[in-house]
Coordinates of C-alpha atoms in Angstrom, one line a residue:
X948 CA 171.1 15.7 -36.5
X949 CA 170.1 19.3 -36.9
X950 CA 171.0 19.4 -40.9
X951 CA 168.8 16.3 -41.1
X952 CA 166.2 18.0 -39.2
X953 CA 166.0 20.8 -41.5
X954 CA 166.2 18.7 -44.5
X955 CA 163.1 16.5 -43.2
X956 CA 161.5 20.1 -42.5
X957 CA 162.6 21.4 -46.4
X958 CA 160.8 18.5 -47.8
X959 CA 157.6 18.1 -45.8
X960 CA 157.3 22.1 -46.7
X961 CA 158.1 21.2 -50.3
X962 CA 155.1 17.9 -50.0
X963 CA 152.4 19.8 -48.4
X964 CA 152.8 23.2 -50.1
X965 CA 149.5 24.3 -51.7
X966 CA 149.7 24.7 -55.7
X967 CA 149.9 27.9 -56.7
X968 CA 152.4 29.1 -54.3
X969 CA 156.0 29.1 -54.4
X970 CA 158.0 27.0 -51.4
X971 CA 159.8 30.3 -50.5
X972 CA 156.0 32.2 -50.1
X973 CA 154.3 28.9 -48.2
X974 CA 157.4 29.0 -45.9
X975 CA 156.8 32.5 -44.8
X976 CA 153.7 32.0 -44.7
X977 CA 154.4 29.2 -42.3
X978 CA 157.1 31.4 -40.2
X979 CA 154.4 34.3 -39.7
X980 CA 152.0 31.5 -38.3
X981 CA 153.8 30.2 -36.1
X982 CA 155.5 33.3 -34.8
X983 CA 152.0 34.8 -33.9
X984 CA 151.6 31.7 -31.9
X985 CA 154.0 32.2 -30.1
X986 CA 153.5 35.7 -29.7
X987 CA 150.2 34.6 -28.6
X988 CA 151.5 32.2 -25.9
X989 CA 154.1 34.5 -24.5
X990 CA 151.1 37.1 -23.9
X991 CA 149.6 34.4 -22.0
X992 CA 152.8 33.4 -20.2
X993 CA 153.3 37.1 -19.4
X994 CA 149.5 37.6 -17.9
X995 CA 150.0 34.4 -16.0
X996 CA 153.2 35.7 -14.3
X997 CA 151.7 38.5 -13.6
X998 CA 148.9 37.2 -11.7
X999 CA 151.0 34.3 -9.9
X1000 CA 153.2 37.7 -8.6
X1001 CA 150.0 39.3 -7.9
X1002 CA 149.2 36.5 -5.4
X1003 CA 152.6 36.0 -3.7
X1004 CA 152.6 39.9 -2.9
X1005 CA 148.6 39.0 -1.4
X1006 CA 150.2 36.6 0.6
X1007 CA 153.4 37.8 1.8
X1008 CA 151.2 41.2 2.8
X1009 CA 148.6 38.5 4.8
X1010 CA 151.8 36.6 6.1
X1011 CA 153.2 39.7 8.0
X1012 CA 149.8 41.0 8.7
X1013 CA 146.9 39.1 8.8
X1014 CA 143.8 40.9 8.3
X1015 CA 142.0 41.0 11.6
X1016 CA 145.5 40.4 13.7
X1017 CA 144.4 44.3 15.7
X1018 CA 144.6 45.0 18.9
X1019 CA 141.2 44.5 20.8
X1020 CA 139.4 43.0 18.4
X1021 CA 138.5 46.3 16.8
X1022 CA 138.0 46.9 13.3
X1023 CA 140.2 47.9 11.0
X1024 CA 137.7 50.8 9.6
X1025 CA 137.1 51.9 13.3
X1026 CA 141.2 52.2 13.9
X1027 CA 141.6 54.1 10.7
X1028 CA 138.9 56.5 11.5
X1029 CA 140.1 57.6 14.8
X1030 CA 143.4 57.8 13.1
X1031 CA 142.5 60.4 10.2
X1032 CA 144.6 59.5 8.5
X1033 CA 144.5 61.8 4.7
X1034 CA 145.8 60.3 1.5
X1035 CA 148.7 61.9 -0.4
X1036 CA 148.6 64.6 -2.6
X1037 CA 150.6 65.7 -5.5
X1038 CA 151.6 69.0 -6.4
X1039 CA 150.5 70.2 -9.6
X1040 CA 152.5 69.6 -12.6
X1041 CA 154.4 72.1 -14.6
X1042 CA 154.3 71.3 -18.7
X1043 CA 157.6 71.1 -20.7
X1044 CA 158.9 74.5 -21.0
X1045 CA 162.0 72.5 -23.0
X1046 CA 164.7 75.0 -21.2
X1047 CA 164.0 76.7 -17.8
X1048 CA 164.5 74.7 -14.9
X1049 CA 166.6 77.6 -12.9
X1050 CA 163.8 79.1 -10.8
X1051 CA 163.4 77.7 -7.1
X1052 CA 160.2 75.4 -8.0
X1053 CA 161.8 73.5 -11.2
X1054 CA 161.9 70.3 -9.0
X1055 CA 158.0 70.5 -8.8
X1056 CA 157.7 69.8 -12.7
X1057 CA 157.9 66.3 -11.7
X1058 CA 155.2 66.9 -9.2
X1059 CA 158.0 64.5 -6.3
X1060 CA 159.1 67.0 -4.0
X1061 CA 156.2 68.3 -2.2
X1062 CA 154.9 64.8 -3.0
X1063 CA 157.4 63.2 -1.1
X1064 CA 157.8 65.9 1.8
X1065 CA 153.9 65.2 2.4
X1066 CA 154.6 61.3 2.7
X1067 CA 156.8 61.8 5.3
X1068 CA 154.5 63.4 7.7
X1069 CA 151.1 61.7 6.6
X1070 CA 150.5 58.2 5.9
X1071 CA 148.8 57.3 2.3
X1072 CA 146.2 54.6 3.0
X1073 CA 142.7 54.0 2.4
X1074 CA 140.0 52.4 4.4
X1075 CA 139.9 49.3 2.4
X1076 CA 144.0 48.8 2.5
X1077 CA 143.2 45.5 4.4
X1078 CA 140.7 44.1 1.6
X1079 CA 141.8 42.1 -1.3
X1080 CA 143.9 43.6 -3.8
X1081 CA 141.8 44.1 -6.7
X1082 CA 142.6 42.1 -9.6
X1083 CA 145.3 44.2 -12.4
X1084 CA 144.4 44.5 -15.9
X1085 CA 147.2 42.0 -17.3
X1086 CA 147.2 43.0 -20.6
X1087 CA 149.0 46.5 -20.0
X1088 CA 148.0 48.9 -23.1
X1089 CA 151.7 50.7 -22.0
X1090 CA 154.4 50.6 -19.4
X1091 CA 153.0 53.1 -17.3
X1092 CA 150.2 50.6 -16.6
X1093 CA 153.0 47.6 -15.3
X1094 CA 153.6 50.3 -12.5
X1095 CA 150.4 49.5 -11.1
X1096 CA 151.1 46.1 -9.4
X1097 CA 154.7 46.9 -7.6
X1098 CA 153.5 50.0 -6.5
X1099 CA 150.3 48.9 -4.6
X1100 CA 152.0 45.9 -3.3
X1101 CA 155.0 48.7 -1.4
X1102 CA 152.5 50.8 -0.4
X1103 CA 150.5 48.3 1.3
X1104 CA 153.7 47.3 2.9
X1105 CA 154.3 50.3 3.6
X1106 CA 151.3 51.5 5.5
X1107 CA 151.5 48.6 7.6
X1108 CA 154.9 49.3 8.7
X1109 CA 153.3 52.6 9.6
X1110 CA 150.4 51.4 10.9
X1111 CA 152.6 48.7 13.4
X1112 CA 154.7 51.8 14.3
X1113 CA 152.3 53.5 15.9
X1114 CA 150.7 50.3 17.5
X1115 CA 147.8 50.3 15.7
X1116 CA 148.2 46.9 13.8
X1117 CA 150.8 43.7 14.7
X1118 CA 153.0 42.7 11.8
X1119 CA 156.1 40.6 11.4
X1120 CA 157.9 41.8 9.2
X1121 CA 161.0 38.8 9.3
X1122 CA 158.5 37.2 6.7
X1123 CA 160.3 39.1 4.3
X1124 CA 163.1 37.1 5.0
X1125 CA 161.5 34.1 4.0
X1126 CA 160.2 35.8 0.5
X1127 CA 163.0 37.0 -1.2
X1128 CA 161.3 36.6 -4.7
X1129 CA 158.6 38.7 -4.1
X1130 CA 160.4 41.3 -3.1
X1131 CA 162.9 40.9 -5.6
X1132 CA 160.5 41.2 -8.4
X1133 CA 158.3 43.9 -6.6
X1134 CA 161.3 46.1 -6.4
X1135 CA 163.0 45.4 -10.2
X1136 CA 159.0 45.8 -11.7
X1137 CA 159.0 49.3 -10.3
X1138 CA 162.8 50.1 -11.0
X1139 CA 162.6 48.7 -14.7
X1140 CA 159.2 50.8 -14.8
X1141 CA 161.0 53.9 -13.9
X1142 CA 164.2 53.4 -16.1
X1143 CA 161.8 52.9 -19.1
X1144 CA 159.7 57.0 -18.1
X1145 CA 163.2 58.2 -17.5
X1146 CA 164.7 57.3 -20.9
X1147 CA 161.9 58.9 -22.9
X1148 CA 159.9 61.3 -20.4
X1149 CA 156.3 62.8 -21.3
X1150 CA 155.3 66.0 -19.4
X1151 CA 152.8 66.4 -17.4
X1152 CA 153.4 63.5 -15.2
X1153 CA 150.9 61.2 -14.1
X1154 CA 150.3 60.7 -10.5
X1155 CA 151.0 56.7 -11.3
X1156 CA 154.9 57.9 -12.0
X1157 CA 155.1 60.7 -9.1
X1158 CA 153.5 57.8 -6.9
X1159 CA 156.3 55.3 -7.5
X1160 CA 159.0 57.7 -6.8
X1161 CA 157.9 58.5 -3.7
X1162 CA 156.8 54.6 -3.1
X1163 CA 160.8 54.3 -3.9
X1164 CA 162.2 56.3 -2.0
X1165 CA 160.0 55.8 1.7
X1166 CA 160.8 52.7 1.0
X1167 CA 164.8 52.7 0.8
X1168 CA 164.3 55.3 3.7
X1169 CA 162.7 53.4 6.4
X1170 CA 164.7 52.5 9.0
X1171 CA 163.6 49.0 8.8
X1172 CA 162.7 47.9 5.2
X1173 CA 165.8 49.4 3.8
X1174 CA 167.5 46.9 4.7
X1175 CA 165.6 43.9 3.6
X1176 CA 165.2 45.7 0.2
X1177 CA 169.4 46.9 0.0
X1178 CA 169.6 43.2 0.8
X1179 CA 167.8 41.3 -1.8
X1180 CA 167.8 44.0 -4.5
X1181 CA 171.0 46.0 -4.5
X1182 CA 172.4 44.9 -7.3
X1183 CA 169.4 46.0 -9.1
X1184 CA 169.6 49.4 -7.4
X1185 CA 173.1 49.4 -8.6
X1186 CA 171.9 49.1 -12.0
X1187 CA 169.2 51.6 -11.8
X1188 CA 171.8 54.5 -10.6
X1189 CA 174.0 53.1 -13.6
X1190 CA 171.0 53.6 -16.1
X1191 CA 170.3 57.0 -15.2
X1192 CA 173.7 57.9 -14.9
X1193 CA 173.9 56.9 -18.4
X1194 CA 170.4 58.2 -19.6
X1195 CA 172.2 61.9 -18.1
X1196 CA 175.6 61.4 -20.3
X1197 CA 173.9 60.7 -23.7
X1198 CA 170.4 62.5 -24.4
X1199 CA 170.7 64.7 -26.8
X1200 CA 168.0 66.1 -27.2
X1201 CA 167.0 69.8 -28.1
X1202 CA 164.9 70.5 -25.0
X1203 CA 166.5 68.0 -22.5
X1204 CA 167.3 69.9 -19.8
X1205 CA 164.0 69.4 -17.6
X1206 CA 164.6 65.6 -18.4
X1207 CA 168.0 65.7 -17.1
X1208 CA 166.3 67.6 -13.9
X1209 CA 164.4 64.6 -13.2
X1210 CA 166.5 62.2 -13.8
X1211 CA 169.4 64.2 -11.5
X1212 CA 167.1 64.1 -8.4
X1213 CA 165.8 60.8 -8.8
X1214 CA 169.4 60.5 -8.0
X1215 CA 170.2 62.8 -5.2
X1216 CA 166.8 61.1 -3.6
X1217 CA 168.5 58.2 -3.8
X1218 CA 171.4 59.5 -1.9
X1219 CA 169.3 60.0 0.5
X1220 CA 170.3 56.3 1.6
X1221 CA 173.5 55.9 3.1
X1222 CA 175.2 52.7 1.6
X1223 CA 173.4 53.7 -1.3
X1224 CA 175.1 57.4 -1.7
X1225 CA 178.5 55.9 -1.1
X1226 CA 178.3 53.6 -4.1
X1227 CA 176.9 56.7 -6.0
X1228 CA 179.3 58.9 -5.3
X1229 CA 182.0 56.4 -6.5
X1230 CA 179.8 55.8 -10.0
X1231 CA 179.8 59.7 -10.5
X1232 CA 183.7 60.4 -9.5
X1233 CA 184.7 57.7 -11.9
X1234 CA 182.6 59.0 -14.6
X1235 CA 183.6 62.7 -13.8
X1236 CA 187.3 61.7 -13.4
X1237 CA 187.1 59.8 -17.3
X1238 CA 185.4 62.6 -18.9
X1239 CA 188.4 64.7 -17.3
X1240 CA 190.9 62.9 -18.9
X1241 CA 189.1 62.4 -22.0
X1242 CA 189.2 65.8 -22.2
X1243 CA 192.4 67.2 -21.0
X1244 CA 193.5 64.4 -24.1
X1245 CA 191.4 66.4 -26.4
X1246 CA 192.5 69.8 -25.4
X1247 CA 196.4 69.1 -25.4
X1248 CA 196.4 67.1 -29.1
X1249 CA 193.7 70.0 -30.4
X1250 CA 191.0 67.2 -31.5
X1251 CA 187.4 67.5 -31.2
X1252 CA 185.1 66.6 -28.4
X1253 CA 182.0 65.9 -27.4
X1254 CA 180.0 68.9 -26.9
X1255 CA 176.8 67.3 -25.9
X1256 CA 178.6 65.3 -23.2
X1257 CA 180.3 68.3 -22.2
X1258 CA 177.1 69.7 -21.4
X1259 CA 175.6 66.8 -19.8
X1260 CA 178.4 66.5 -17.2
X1261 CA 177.2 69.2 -15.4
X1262 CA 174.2 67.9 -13.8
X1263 CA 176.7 65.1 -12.4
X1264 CA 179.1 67.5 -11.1
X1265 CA 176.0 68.9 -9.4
X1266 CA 174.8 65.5 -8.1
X1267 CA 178.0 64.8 -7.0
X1268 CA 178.5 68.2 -5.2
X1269 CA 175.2 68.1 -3.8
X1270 CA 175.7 64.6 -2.4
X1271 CA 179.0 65.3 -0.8
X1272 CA 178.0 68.4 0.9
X1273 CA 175.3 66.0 2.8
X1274 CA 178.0 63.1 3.6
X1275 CA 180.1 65.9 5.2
X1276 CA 177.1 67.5 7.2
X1277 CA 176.2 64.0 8.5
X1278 CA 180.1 62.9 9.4
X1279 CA 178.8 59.6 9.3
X1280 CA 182.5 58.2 8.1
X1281 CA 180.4 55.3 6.9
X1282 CA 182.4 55.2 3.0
X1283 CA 184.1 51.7 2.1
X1284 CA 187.5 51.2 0.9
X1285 CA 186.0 51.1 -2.5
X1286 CA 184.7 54.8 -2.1
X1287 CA 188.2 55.8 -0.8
X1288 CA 189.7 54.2 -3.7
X1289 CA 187.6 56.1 -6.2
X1290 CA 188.4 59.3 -4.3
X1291 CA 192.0 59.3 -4.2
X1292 CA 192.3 58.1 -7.8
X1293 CA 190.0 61.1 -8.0
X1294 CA 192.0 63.8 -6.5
X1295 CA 195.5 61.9 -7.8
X1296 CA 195.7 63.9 -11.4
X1297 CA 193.3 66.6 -10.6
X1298 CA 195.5 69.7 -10.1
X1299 CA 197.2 68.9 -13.3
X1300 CA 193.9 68.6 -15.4
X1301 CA 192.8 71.9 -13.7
X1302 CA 195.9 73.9 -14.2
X1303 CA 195.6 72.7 -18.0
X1304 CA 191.8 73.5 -18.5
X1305 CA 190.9 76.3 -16.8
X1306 CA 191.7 78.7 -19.3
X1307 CA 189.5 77.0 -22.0
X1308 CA 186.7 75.3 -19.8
X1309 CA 186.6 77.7 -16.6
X1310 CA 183.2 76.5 -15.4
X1311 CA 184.3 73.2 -15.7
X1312 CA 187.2 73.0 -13.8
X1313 CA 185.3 75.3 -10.9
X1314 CA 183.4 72.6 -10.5
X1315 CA 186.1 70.0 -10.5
X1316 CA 188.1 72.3 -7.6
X1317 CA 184.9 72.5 -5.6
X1318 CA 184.2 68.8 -5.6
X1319 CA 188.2 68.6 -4.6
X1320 CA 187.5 70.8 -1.9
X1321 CA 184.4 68.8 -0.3
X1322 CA 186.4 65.4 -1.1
X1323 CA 190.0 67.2 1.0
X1324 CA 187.6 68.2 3.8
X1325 CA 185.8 64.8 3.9
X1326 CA 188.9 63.1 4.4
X1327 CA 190.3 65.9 7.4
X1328 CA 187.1 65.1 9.1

């Protein structure tokens, strides 16, 4: 059926050509027309699926909280005014220095640290947070602009689980429950937005980007949200620690390191989550533990190696050490059997590899025994 199909197709292109033109230039001509149509419609498609997300988040937000559901009939301006309440601000942004990110205030050059220090004690919302979310410009002139939507939708929901907190507003938040798609596609909007600023970073950053961080990371933090978004979207979250795991191992860049900074404390903020920072401490010990290997292979048949990579594994050995050090403050004892796994197979082969490489890769192996050591006194705890 489908070689008679295109035979039918070859000779109505071959009937209706025009004269003048060849049947190989009318049938390109014919392929660019119809691919801008449907480049066209897929433009469409994409606005419209915007929008239709756009109105579930409106109504999942009016589901948990409808707009004049506050105690004592008062209004919502009047609450918010005797709450003075101040929006967030961001810390001002360092440019690209390309190299120096040793001095105390290099996690600043992403303007999310003091950023998301000042979340945590004062509530960004705005007078009008309970009017209609104004419509998005769906024809995004870059990916920064896709941002917009996932991140005004979790801060809405976020300010009302503040707002409920204190008393000030009722909400229900099992709606949620009900609504897995919103939240689904809320969540992987912003993730996929972030994955895309990570792999090819521009300094200064806009507030947009510092925003969503901090949007992120509230959000995985709060004692009840966490779990309705680990629930529904972990498996994205799983990816999104993969991705920047990744985007660490292979820039190679000239002036990468302040990249690499970013992108190593969008991952210790994510540790900041419990179930979370066991799965990423398993993804870097397995990663750590290959590159080991890989090299102690090198080393022993004389062969080359990747010096890049070699270089790049040190901001994982410094995730890794940094996220460790905070499991074994907390003594939360809270790692699966997978995590155990991934730290035995760890520690199996490590004295060997150290013995072997610490005359030709000191720092490296320093770091190896000093993960060792905060994985041994894990484990006697």
């Amino acid at each position: 059926y489908l070689k008679i199909s295109k035979l039918a197709l070859a000779f109505a292109i071959i009937h209706s050509k025009p004269p003048g033109r060849s049947c190989k230039e009318y049938t390109e001509h014919l392929a660019k027309t119809v691919s801008e149509q449907d480049i066209g419609w897929r433009s469409k498609v994409e606005a419209l699926e915007a929008e239709v997300l756009r109105l579930r988040q409106e109504l999942l937000l009016n589901k948990i909280c409808p707009r004049f559901c506050l105690e004592n009939g008062a209004s919502a301006e009047t609450l918010l005014d005797q709450e003075c309440i101040n929006p967030m601000s961001y810390s001002s942004q360092l440019e690209d220095s390309g190299c120096d990110v040793s001095n105390d205030y290099a996690f600043d050059s992403l303007g999310i640290l003091s950023g998301f220090h000042q979340s945590e004690h004062n509530v960004s919302t705005s007078k009008h947070w309970l009017e209609r979310v104004p419509p998005l410009n769906l024809c995004c002139t870059n990916k920064e602009e896709s941002l917009t939507a996932p991140v005004q939708f979790l801060q809405h929901l976020l300010e009302i689980r503040k707002l409920s907190e204190g008393g000030i507003l009722q909400a229900d938040f099992t709606k949620l429950e009900n609504d897995s798609f919103t939240m689904c596609n809320s969540v992987s909007q912003l993730l996929d937005g972030l994955t895309v600023f990570y792999n090819s970073p521009k300094f200064p950053v806009s507030n947009l980007l510092t925003e969503a961080v901090c949007v992120l990371i509230s959000l995985i933090t709060d004692t009840k949200l966490s779990n309705h978004v680990l629930k529904k979207c972990f498996k994205k979250l799983e990816e999104f620690k993969k991705n920047l795991i990744q985007i660490i191992l292979r820039n190679s860049g000239v002036n990468r390191f302040q990249a690499l900074h970013a992108v190593s404390q969008m991952l210790v903020l994510l540790g900041r989550n419990n179930i979370l920072r066991n799965s990423l401490i398993s993804l870097l010990l397995s990663e750590i533990r290959q590159f080991a290997e890989q090299l102690l292979q090198a080393y022993q048949i004389q062969a080359m190696y990747d010096i890049t990579q070699y270089e790049n594994i040190f901001p994982l050995c410094m995730i890794l050490e940094q996220l460790l050090q905070n499991e074994t403050e907390e003594c939360n004892g809270s790692s699966s059997d997978h995590d155990r796994e991934e730290k035995v197979e760890f520690l199996k082969n490590l004295d060997q590899i150290i013995l072997h490489l610490s005359d030709e890769f000191p720092l490296f192996t320093l770091y190896l025994w000093r993960v060792s050591v905060l994985l041994n006194a894990a484990q006697i705890q």
